[in-house]
Coordinates of C-alpha atoms in Angstrom, one line a residue:
M1 CA -11.9 1.0 14.9
T2 CA -9.6 3.9 13.8
E3 CA -11.3 6.9 12.3
V4 CA -9.6 9.2 9.9
L5 CA -10.8 12.5 8.4
I6 CA -9.1 13.4 5.1
I7 CA -9.3 17.0 4.0
G8 CA -8.8 17.3 0.3
A9 CA -9.6 14.9 -2.5
G10 CA -6.7 15.4 -4.8
I11 CA -4.3 12.6 -5.7
S12 CA -2.7 12.4 -2.2
G13 CA -6.0 12.5 -0.3
A14 CA -7.7 10.1 -2.7
S15 CA -4.9 7.6 -2.5
A16 CA -4.7 7.8 1.3
A17 CA -8.5 7.3 1.4
F18 CA -8.3 4.2 -0.8
H19 CA -5.4 2.6 1.1
L20 CA -6.9 3.4 4.6
A21 CA -10.3 2.1 3.7
E22 CA -8.8 -1.0 2.1
R23 CA -7.3 -1.8 5.5
G24 CA -10.7 -1.4 7.2
T25 CA -10.3 2.1 8.6
R26 CA -13.4 4.3 8.9
V27 CA -12.6 7.1 6.5
R28 CA -14.4 10.3 5.7
V29 CA -13.1 12.6 2.9
L30 CA -14.2 16.2 2.9
D31 CA -13.7 18.4 -0.2
P32 CA -16.2 20.9 -1.6
S33 CA -15.4 20.1 -5.2
G34 CA -14.7 16.4 -4.9
G35 CA -11.1 17.1 -6.0
T36 CA -11.9 19.1 -9.1
A37 CA -10.9 22.6 -7.8
G38 CA -7.2 22.1 -6.8
Q39 CA -4.0 21.5 -8.6
T40 CA -4.4 17.7 -9.3
A41 CA -7.2 18.5 -11.8
R42 CA -4.8 20.9 -13.6
S43 CA -1.7 18.7 -13.3
G44 CA 0.5 17.9 -16.2
A45 CA 0.1 14.4 -14.8
I46 CA 3.5 13.1 -16.1
V47 CA 4.3 9.7 -14.8
R48 CA 8.0 8.8 -14.9
G49 CA 10.7 7.4 -12.6
H50 CA 13.3 10.2 -13.1
H51 CA 13.9 12.2 -9.9
A52 CA 16.9 13.6 -8.2
V53 CA 16.2 12.2 -4.7
P54 CA 16.4 8.4 -4.5
L55 CA 13.4 8.1 -2.1
E56 CA 11.2 10.2 -4.4
A57 CA 12.3 8.1 -7.3
E58 CA 11.3 5.0 -5.4
L59 CA 7.8 6.4 -4.8
A60 CA 7.5 7.3 -8.5
V61 CA 8.7 3.9 -9.7
E62 CA 6.3 2.1 -7.3
S63 CA 3.5 4.3 -8.3
L64 CA 4.1 3.6 -12.0
G65 CA 4.8 -0.1 -11.8
E66 CA 2.4 -1.1 -9.1
Y67 CA -0.4 1.3 -9.8
Y68 CA -0.6 3.2 -13.1
E69 CA 0.4 0.2 -15.2
R70 CA -1.9 -2.1 -13.3
W71 CA -4.7 0.3 -12.4
D72 CA -7.7 -1.8 -13.2
E73 CA -6.3 -4.8 -11.3
R74 CA -5.0 -2.8 -8.3
V75 CA -7.6 0.0 -7.9
G76 CA -10.4 -0.6 -10.4
G77 CA -11.7 1.6 -13.1
G78 CA -9.3 3.6 -15.2
C79 CA -6.6 6.3 -14.8
G80 CA -6.0 7.0 -18.5
F81 CA -2.3 5.9 -18.2
T82 CA -0.7 6.1 -21.7
R83 CA 2.8 4.9 -22.3
T84 CA 4.5 7.3 -24.6
G85 CA 8.0 7.0 -23.3
F86 CA 9.7 9.8 -21.4
A87 CA 12.8 11.8 -22.2
Y88 CA 14.7 14.3 -20.0
L89 CA 16.4 16.7 -22.4
A90 CA 19.4 18.1 -20.6
D91 CA 21.5 21.1 -21.6
E92 CA 25.3 21.1 -20.9
A93 CA 24.9 22.4 -17.4
D94 CA 22.4 19.7 -16.3
A95 CA 24.1 16.8 -18.2
P96 CA 26.3 15.6 -15.3
A97 CA 23.3 15.4 -12.9
V98 CA 21.2 13.6 -15.5
R99 CA 24.0 11.1 -16.0
A100 CA 24.3 10.5 -12.2
N101 CA 20.6 10.3 -11.6
T102 CA 20.0 7.9 -14.5
T103 CA 22.7 5.7 -13.1
M104 CA 21.1 5.8 -9.7
L105 CA 17.7 4.8 -11.0
A106 CA 19.2 1.8 -12.8
A107 CA 21.6 0.7 -10.1
Q108 CA 19.6 1.2 -7.0
L109 CA 16.0 0.7 -8.2
G110 CA 16.6 -1.5 -11.3
W111 CA 14.4 0.9 -13.3
P112 CA 14.8 0.5 -17.1
T113 CA 16.3 3.8 -18.2
E114 CA 19.1 4.7 -20.6
L115 CA 21.2 7.6 -21.7
L116 CA 21.0 8.8 -25.3
S117 CA 23.0 11.2 -27.4
P118 CA 21.1 13.9 -29.3
E119 CA 21.6 11.9 -32.5
Q120 CA 20.1 8.8 -30.9
L121 CA 17.1 10.9 -29.7
A122 CA 16.6 12.1 -33.3
E123 CA 16.4 8.5 -34.4
L124 CA 14.0 7.6 -31.6
E125 CA 11.8 10.6 -32.0
P126 CA 12.2 12.3 -35.4
A127 CA 9.7 15.0 -34.5
V128 CA 12.2 16.6 -32.1
D129 CA 14.7 19.3 -33.0
T130 CA 17.8 18.4 -30.9
A131 CA 19.2 22.0 -30.7
R132 CA 20.9 22.8 -27.4
I133 CA 20.5 19.3 -26.1
S134 CA 23.6 17.7 -24.6
L135 CA 22.3 14.5 -23.1
V136 CA 19.0 12.6 -22.9
A137 CA 17.6 10.3 -20.2
H138 CA 15.0 8.0 -21.7
E139 CA 12.4 5.7 -20.0
E140 CA 10.4 3.5 -22.4
R141 CA 7.7 2.6 -19.8
S142 CA 6.8 6.1 -18.7
G143 CA 4.1 8.5 -20.0
Y144 CA 1.1 10.3 -18.6
A145 CA -2.2 9.7 -16.9
E146 CA -5.5 11.5 -16.8
P147 CA -5.6 13.2 -13.4
M148 CA -9.3 13.3 -12.7
A149 CA -9.8 9.8 -13.9
A150 CA -7.1 8.6 -11.4
T151 CA -8.5 10.5 -8.4
T152 CA -12.1 9.7 -9.2
S153 CA -11.4 5.9 -9.5
L154 CA -9.4 6.1 -6.2
L155 CA -12.3 7.7 -4.4
R156 CA -14.8 5.2 -5.9
A157 CA -12.6 2.4 -4.8
A158 CA -12.4 3.9 -1.3
E159 CA -16.2 4.0 -1.2
R160 CA -16.4 0.4 -2.2
H161 CA -14.3 -0.3 1.0
G162 CA -16.7 1.8 3.1
A163 CA -15.2 5.3 2.9
E164 CA -17.6 8.3 2.9
I165 CA -17.0 11.2 0.5
R166 CA -18.7 14.4 1.4
H167 CA -18.7 17.6 -0.7
E168 CA -18.2 20.0 2.2
R169 CA -16.0 23.0 2.8
V170 CA -13.7 22.8 5.9
F171 CA -13.3 26.1 7.8
G172 CA -10.9 25.0 10.5
L173 CA -9.3 22.3 12.6
L174 CA -10.4 21.4 16.1
A175 CA -7.8 20.9 18.7
G176 CA -7.5 20.6 22.5
D177 CA -5.1 19.0 25.0
S178 CA -2.3 19.2 22.5
R179 CA -4.0 17.1 19.9
V180 CA -6.2 17.6 16.8
H181 CA -9.6 15.8 17.1
G182 CA -11.6 17.0 14.2
V183 CA -12.7 19.8 11.9
R184 CA -15.3 22.4 11.6
T185 CA -17.3 22.5 8.3
E186 CA -20.1 24.4 6.7
S187 CA -22.6 21.9 8.1
G188 CA -21.1 21.4 11.6
E189 CA -18.2 19.5 13.2
Y190 CA -16.7 16.1 12.5
H191 CA -14.5 14.3 15.0
A192 CA -11.9 11.6 14.4
D193 CA -8.7 10.0 15.8
T194 CA -6.6 11.4 13.0
V195 CA -6.9 14.3 10.5
L196 CA -4.9 14.2 7.3
L197 CA -4.5 17.7 5.7
A198 CA -4.0 17.3 2.0
T199 CA -5.4 20.6 0.7
G200 CA -2.4 21.9 -1.3
A201 CA -2.1 25.7 -1.2
W202 CA -5.1 25.9 1.1
S203 CA -3.3 24.0 3.8
P204 CA -1.5 26.9 5.6
A205 CA -4.8 28.7 6.2
L206 CA -6.4 25.6 7.7
A207 CA -3.3 24.8 9.8
A208 CA -3.3 28.4 11.1
T209 CA -6.8 27.9 12.7
I210 CA -4.9 25.9 15.5
G211 CA -1.9 28.2 15.5
L212 CA 0.3 25.9 13.3
E213 CA 2.5 27.7 10.7
L214 CA 3.3 25.8 7.5
P215 CA 6.1 27.1 5.3
I216 CA 4.1 26.9 2.2
A217 CA 3.7 29.8 -0.3
S218 CA 1.2 30.0 -3.1
A219 CA 2.4 30.5 -6.7
R220 CA 0.3 30.7 -9.8
I221 CA 1.1 28.3 -12.7
Q222 CA -0.3 27.9 -16.1
V223 CA -0.3 25.1 -18.6
M224 CA -1.3 25.5 -22.3
L225 CA -2.8 23.0 -24.8
Y226 CA -2.2 23.3 -28.5
E227 CA -3.7 21.2 -31.3
R228 CA -1.4 18.7 -33.0
P229 CA -1.5 18.5 -36.8
Y230 CA -2.7 15.2 -38.2
S231 CA 0.8 14.6 -39.5
L232 CA 1.9 14.2 -35.9
A233 CA 0.1 11.4 -34.3
G234 CA 2.0 11.7 -31.0
H235 CA 5.4 12.2 -29.5
L236 CA 7.4 11.5 -26.4
T237 CA 6.5 13.0 -23.0
M238 CA 9.4 15.3 -22.3
T239 CA 11.1 17.4 -19.7
D240 CA 13.0 19.9 -21.8
V241 CA 15.5 21.7 -19.7
A242 CA 17.3 23.1 -22.7
G243 CA 14.1 24.7 -23.9
D244 CA 12.7 25.4 -20.4
I245 CA 9.4 23.6 -21.0
Y246 CA 7.7 20.3 -20.3
L247 CA 5.3 18.7 -22.8
R248 CA 3.2 15.7 -23.3
P249 CA 0.6 14.6 -25.8
T250 CA -3.1 14.4 -24.7
A251 CA -5.8 11.9 -25.8
D252 CA -7.7 14.6 -27.7
R253 CA -4.9 15.4 -30.3
C254 CA -3.4 18.2 -28.3
T255 CA 0.0 18.8 -26.7
L256 CA 0.1 20.1 -23.1
V257 CA 2.9 22.5 -22.4
G258 CA 4.1 24.1 -19.2
R259 CA 7.2 26.1 -18.2
H260 CA 9.8 24.8 -15.7
A261 CA 11.4 28.0 -14.6
P262 CA 9.2 30.9 -15.4
E263 CA 9.3 34.0 -13.2
R264 CA 6.9 33.0 -10.5
E265 CA 3.8 35.0 -9.7
W266 CA 3.5 34.7 -6.0
L267 CA 0.0 34.9 -4.5
A268 CA -1.1 36.0 -1.0
G269 CA -3.3 32.9 -1.0
P270 CA -4.8 30.4 -3.5
E271 CA -8.0 32.4 -3.8
E272 CA -6.0 35.0 -5.7
N273 CA -5.4 32.7 -8.6
R274 CA -7.0 33.9 -11.9
A275 CA -8.7 31.3 -14.2
E276 CA -7.8 33.4 -17.3
H277 CA -4.5 32.7 -18.8
D278 CA -1.9 35.3 -19.7
H279 CA -1.8 35.9 -23.5
S280 CA 2.0 36.5 -23.3
F281 CA 2.5 33.2 -21.6
M282 CA 0.5 31.4 -24.2
L283 CA 2.6 32.9 -27.0
D284 CA 5.8 32.1 -25.2
C285 CA 4.9 28.5 -24.7
A286 CA 3.8 28.2 -28.4
R287 CA 7.2 29.6 -29.5
R288 CA 9.2 27.2 -27.3
L289 CA 7.0 24.2 -28.4
G290 CA 7.5 25.1 -32.1
A291 CA 11.3 25.3 -31.5
R292 CA 11.5 21.8 -30.0
V293 CA 8.8 20.1 -32.1
P294 CA 8.9 21.9 -35.5
A295 CA 5.7 20.2 -36.7
M296 CA 3.8 22.2 -34.0
A297 CA 5.1 25.6 -35.0
G298 CA 2.1 27.8 -35.3
A299 CA -0.2 25.1 -33.8
P300 CA -3.7 26.5 -32.8
F301 CA -4.2 27.3 -29.2
R302 CA -6.9 25.1 -27.7
L303 CA -7.2 26.0 -24.0
A304 CA -5.4 26.9 -20.7
R305 CA -5.5 25.7 -17.1
T306 CA -4.3 27.7 -14.2
C307 CA -4.0 26.9 -10.5
A308 CA -2.2 27.9 -7.3
L309 CA 0.7 25.6 -6.4
D310 CA 1.9 24.9 -2.8
I311 CA 5.6 25.7 -2.7
T312 CA 7.9 24.8 0.2
P313 CA 11.4 26.4 0.7
D314 CA 13.2 23.3 -0.5
G315 CA 10.6 22.3 -3.1
R316 CA 9.8 19.0 -1.3
P317 CA 6.5 18.0 0.4
L318 CA 5.5 18.1 4.0
L319 CA 4.6 14.5 4.9
G320 CA 3.7 12.7 8.1
P321 CA 2.9 13.8 11.7
A322 CA 2.9 17.6 12.1
G323 CA 3.4 18.2 15.8
P324 CA -0.1 18.3 17.4
E325 CA -1.0 14.6 18.0
G326 CA -3.5 13.4 15.5
L327 CA -2.6 15.7 12.6
F328 CA -0.8 14.4 9.5
L329 CA 0.3 16.4 6.4
A330 CA 0.5 15.6 2.7
A331 CA 1.0 19.1 1.3
G332 CA 3.6 21.4 -0.2
W333 CA 4.2 19.2 -3.2
S334 CA 5.6 22.1 -5.3
G335 CA 4.2 20.6 -8.4
S336 CA 5.7 17.1 -8.2
G337 CA 3.0 15.1 -6.4
F338 CA 0.9 13.4 -9.1
G339 CA 3.3 10.8 -10.3
K340 CA 4.2 9.7 -6.7
G341 CA 0.6 9.9 -5.4
P342 CA -0.4 6.2 -5.3
A343 CA 2.6 5.1 -3.4
T344 CA 2.6 8.1 -1.1
G345 CA -1.0 7.3 -0.1
A346 CA 0.1 3.7 0.8
E347 CA 3.0 5.1 2.9
L348 CA 0.7 7.6 4.7
T349 CA -1.6 4.7 5.6
R350 CA 1.2 2.8 7.2
W351 CA 2.3 5.9 9.0
I352 CA -1.1 6.5 10.4
L353 CA -2.1 2.9 11.3
D354 CA 1.3 1.3 12.1
G355 CA 3.1 4.3 13.5
R356 CA 5.8 4.4 10.8
P357 CA 6.2 4.3 7.0
R358 CA 7.9 1.4 5.3
R359 CA 10.6 3.8 4.1
P360 CA 12.4 5.3 7.1
G361 CA 13.7 8.1 4.9
L362 CA 10.3 9.6 4.8
W363 CA 10.8 10.9 8.4
R364 CA 13.1 13.5 6.8
Y365 CA 10.0 15.0 5.1
T366 CA 8.2 16.0 8.3
L367 CA 7.5 19.7 9.1
D368 CA 10.3 20.0 11.7
R369 CA 13.0 19.7 9.1
F370 CA 13.0 23.4 8.6
A371 CA 13.3 24.2 12.3
K372 CA 16.2 21.8 12.4
G373 CA 17.8 23.5 9.3
E374 CA 17.7 20.2 7.4
P375 CA 16.1 20.9 4.0
I376 CA 16.0 18.1 1.5
A377 CA 18.2 18.1 -1.6
G378 CA 19.3 15.4 -4.0
E379 CA 23.0 14.7 -4.3
H380 CA 22.8 15.7 -8.0
E381 CA 20.3 18.5 -8.3
Y382 CA 19.2 20.3 -11.4
G383 CA 19.8 23.9 -12.0
A384 CA 17.0 25.3 -14.3
T385 CA 14.3 23.0 -13.0
G386 CA 15.0 23.0 -9.4
P387 CA 14.5 19.9 -7.3
H388 CA 12.3 17.9 -9.6

């Protein structure tokens, strides 16, 4: 029987654990926090189909339609998926790309999405000020999920299929004869046929223990939560390019806000991240939120979340076999992994057990693309927000 060690219990690791165990694989997941210390727990957790690369849109659409919308049936338990509708608010510069990518989603994937004018958006969502918006992509079925509910239920489902979840810190990989054969932890060594490294910004340090260099840099991000007034029961989940924020409602009468293109604070490593938020960032997000949703102007600040993101040079993840036999990667998501996580775990399972993913295009996402000079980009990329 195949044995797989999964390092990291965020959305990618948890999904892979579930799918591998479901197929009868012996799985052990190692994570000192059980998935609560990394970026998944602090994710904006927006679930939508809209992406600039068709393959990533496929993973997002599959994750939404086959998992988030059917979570209790497919996985068991809950993921907190809430259908709010999603709107991509484009400025004039990004409008052509939004038009092209919306057409791609509808034509190639059959995903129900539509283009709206600013006036049509105002009719759909009266809470939104349409200043500086040129075009809107709207998805009625999209929304958000609760990240820890999703990962916890995936891990519990994996356990029901026989997986073992251990709260242990991994200090390094074990390799010999050109293959990886296990890991070294605080309690000893574990050996397996395959090791899946899904530890986000911590991945480069672990890969370096066997001399493997990963092109992943750490950057600090922050998201802010503000209380919604009782006059505003909810609102669309939005990617607001024109206002340089993303926002979604939360279940506890707040609105979560992050920035798309802030000046990045680069870190030497994820351990440099500070849990305390920056007061100036909190004020800036509050101003941008109030400008887009006037009912939230002056909304009380509730709390902040910070984490270290794993950023690759092209903003796309490192997936699949990594060079030394037996080592697979699911890292470098650059902030875009949660919505695609369930389908990505299914593809990693096929890759590990069957030798190939169902989608051949995923081979482009392996580590050697940078050595080959073949970074990934969508045909119609976005300026302010980068690849996502």
